[in-house]
Coordinates of C-alpha atoms in Angstrom, one line a residue:
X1 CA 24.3 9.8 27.0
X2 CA 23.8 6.5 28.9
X3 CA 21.2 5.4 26.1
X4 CA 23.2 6.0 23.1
X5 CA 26.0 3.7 24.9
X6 CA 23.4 1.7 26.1
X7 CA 22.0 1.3 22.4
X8 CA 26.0 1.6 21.2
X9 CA 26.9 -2.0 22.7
X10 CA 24.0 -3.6 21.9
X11 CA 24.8 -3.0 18.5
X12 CA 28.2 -4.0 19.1
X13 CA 27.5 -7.2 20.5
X14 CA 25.1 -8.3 18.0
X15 CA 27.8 -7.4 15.5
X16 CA 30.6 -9.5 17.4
X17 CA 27.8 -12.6 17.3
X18 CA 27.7 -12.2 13.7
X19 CA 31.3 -12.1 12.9
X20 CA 32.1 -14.9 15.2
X21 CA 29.1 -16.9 13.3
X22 CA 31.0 -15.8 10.1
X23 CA 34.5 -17.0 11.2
X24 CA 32.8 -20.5 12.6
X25 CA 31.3 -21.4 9.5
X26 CA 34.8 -20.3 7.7
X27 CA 36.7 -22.5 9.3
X28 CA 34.6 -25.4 8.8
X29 CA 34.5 -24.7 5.0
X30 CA 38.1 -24.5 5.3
X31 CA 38.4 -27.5 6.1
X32 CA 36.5 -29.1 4.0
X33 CA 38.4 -27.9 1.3
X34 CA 41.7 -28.8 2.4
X35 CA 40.0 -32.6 1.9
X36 CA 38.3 -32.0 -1.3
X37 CA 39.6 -29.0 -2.9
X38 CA 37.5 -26.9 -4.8
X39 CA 34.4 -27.8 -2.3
X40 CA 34.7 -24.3 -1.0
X41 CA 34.1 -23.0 -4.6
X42 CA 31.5 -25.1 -5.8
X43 CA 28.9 -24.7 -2.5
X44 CA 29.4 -20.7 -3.1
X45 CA 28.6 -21.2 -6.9
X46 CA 25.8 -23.0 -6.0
X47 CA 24.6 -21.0 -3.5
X48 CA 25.1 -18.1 -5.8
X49 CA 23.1 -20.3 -8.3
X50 CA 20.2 -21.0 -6.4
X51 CA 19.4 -17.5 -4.8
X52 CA 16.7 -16.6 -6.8
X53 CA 15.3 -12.7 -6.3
X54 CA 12.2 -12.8 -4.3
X55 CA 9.1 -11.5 -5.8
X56 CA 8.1 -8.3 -3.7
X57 CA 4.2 -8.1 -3.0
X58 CA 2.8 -4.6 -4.0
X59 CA 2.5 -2.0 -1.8
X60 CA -1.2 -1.3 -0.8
X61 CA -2.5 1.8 0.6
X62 CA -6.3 2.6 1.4
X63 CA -7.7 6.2 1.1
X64 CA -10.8 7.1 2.5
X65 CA -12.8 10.5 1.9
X66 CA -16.0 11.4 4.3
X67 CA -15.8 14.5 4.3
X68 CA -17.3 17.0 0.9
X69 CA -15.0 19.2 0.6
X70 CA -13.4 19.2 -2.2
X71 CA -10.2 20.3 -0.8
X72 CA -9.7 17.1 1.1
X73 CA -10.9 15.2 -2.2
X74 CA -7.8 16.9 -4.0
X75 CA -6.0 16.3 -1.1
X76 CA -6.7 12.4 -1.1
X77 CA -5.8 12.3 -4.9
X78 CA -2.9 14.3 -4.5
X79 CA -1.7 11.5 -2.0
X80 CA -2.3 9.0 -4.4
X81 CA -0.4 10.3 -7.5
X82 CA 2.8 11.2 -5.0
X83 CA 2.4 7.0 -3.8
X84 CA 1.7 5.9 -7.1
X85 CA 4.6 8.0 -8.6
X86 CA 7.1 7.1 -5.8
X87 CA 7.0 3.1 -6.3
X88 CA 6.6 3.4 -10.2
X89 CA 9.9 5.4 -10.0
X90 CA 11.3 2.4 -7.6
X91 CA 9.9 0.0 -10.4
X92 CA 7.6 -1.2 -7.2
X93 CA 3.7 -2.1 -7.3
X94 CA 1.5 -0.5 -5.6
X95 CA -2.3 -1.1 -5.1
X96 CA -4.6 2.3 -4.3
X97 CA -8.1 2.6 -3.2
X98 CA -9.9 4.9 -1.8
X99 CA -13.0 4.6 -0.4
X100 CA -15.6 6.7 -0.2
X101 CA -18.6 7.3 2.7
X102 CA -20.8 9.3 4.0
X103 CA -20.3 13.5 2.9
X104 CA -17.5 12.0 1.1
X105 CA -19.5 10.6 -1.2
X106 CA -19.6 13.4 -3.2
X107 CA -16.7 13.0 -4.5
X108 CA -17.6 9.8 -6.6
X109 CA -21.3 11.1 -7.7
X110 CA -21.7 11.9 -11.0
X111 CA -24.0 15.0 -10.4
X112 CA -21.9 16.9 -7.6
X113 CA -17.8 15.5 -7.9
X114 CA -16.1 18.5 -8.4
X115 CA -12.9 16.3 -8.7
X116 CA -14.7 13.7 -11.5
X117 CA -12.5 15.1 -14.1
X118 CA -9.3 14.2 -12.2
X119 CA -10.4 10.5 -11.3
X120 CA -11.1 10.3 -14.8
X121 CA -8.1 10.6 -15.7
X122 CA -6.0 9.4 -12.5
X123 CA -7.9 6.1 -13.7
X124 CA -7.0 6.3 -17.3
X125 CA -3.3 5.9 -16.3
X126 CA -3.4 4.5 -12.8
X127 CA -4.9 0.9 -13.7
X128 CA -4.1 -0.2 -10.2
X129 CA -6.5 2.4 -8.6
X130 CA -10.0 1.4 -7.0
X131 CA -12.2 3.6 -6.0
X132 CA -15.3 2.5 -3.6
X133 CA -18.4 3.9 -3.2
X134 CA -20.3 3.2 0.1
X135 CA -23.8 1.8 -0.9
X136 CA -25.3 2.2 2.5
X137 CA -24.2 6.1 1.4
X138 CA -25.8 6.2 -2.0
X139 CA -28.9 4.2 -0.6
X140 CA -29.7 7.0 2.2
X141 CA -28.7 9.4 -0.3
X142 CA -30.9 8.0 -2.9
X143 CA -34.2 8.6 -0.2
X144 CA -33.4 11.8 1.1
X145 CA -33.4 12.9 -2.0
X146 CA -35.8 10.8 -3.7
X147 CA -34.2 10.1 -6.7
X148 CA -31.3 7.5 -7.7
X149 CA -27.9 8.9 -7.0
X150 CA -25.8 8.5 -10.3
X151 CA -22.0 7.6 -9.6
X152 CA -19.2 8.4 -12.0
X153 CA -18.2 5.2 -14.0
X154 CA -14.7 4.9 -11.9
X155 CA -16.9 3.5 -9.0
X156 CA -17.6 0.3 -7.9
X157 CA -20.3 -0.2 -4.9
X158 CA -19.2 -2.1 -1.9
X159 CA -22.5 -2.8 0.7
X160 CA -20.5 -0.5 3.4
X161 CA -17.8 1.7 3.1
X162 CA -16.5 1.2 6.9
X163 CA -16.3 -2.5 6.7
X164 CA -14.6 -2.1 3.6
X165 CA -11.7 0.3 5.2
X166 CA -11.8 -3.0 8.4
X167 CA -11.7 -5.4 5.4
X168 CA -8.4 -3.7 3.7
X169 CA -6.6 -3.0 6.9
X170 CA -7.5 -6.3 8.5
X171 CA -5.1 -7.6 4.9
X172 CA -2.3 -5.3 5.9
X173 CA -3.4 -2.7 3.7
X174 CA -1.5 0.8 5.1
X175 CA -4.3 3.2 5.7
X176 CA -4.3 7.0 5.2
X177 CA -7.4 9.5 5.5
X178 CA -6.2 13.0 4.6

C-alpha cells in the first residue's frame, strides 16, 4: 500500500512540475502578445510548421538456431513471421536475421534442412530477412564428413556465427534464441 502511494506522489509531483512549467511559459507568451498581438499565433504556427515527423529506425531482431531439431527451427521461423507481420501491420521496419551454428546448422544446409522449403519462401516475401551460416560450422562439418557441405541459396557465410550474434547485439540488435 505504502509503494503505490509512494509511486502515486511521485507521479503527482512530476505532473505539478510540468503544469507549473506549462503556466510559466503561458504567461510569458501572454505577455508578449499583449505588446505585439498576434506573436502568440505566429510562434505556434511556426512551431507547428517546423515539427517535422521523425524518421523511426527499424526494428532489429537477431535469431539464432544451434540446436537440429527441426522443431526449434520452425519455432525460430515462426518467431520471425509473428515480428515481421506485427511491425508490417504498424507500417514499421523491421530487420531479421537469424543466425545459424553449430547442430543448428542444419537448418540452412542444403542436403539435411528440413525447413528449406519455408526459408524459401519466408525469403521470397521477407526481403528484410538474413540468414547466417557459421563458416567455422560448415568448415568442421565439411572434414568430418569429408565432403563440401552445400548450403541452401538463402545463406550467406559469416567467419563465426558467435561473433556475429556479439556483433548484432553489441548494435542494439534485440536478441531472441527460441
Amino acid at each position: 500500500m505504502s509503494r503505490s502511494f509512494a509511486i502515486f506522489a511521485g507521479v503527482a509531483a512530476v505532473g505539478l512540475v510540468l503544469i507549473s512549467g506549462i503556466e510559466t511559459r503561458g504567461s510569458a507568451q501572454s505577455t508578449l502578445s499583449t505588446k505585439n498581438p498576434g506573436t502568440t499565433a505566429r510562434n505556434a504556427n511556426a512551431k507547428m510548421g517546423a515539427a517535422t515527423p521523425r524518421k523511426q529506425p527499424p526494428h532489429r531482431l537477431v535469431v539464432h538456431v544451434d540446436v537440429n531439431d527441426p522443431a526449434v527451427m520452425n519455432l525460430a521461423l515462426n518467431n520471425v513471421s509473428n515480428v515481421v507481420q506485427h511491425y508490417g501491420d504498424l507500417s514499421q521496419k523491421v530487420e531479421v536475421e537469424v543466425v545459424a551454428y553449430g547442430p543448428g546448422l542444419h537448418m540452412l544446409r542444403d542436403d539435411t534442412s528440413p525447413v528449406k522449403g519455408r526459408i524459401k519462401m519466408m525469403s521470397e516475401t521477407t526481403p528484410e530477412l538474413t540468414f547466417s551460416a557459421c563458416g567455422n560450422t560448415r568448415e568442421n562439418m565439411t572434414k568430418n564428413e569429408g565432403k563440401e557441405v552445400p548450403l541452401i541459396t538463402q545463406a550467406k557465410v559469416t567467419k563465426s556465427g558467435v561473433v556475429r550474434l556479439m556483433e548484432l547485439q553489441e548494435q542494439g540488435w534485440s536478441y531472441l534464441r527460441p
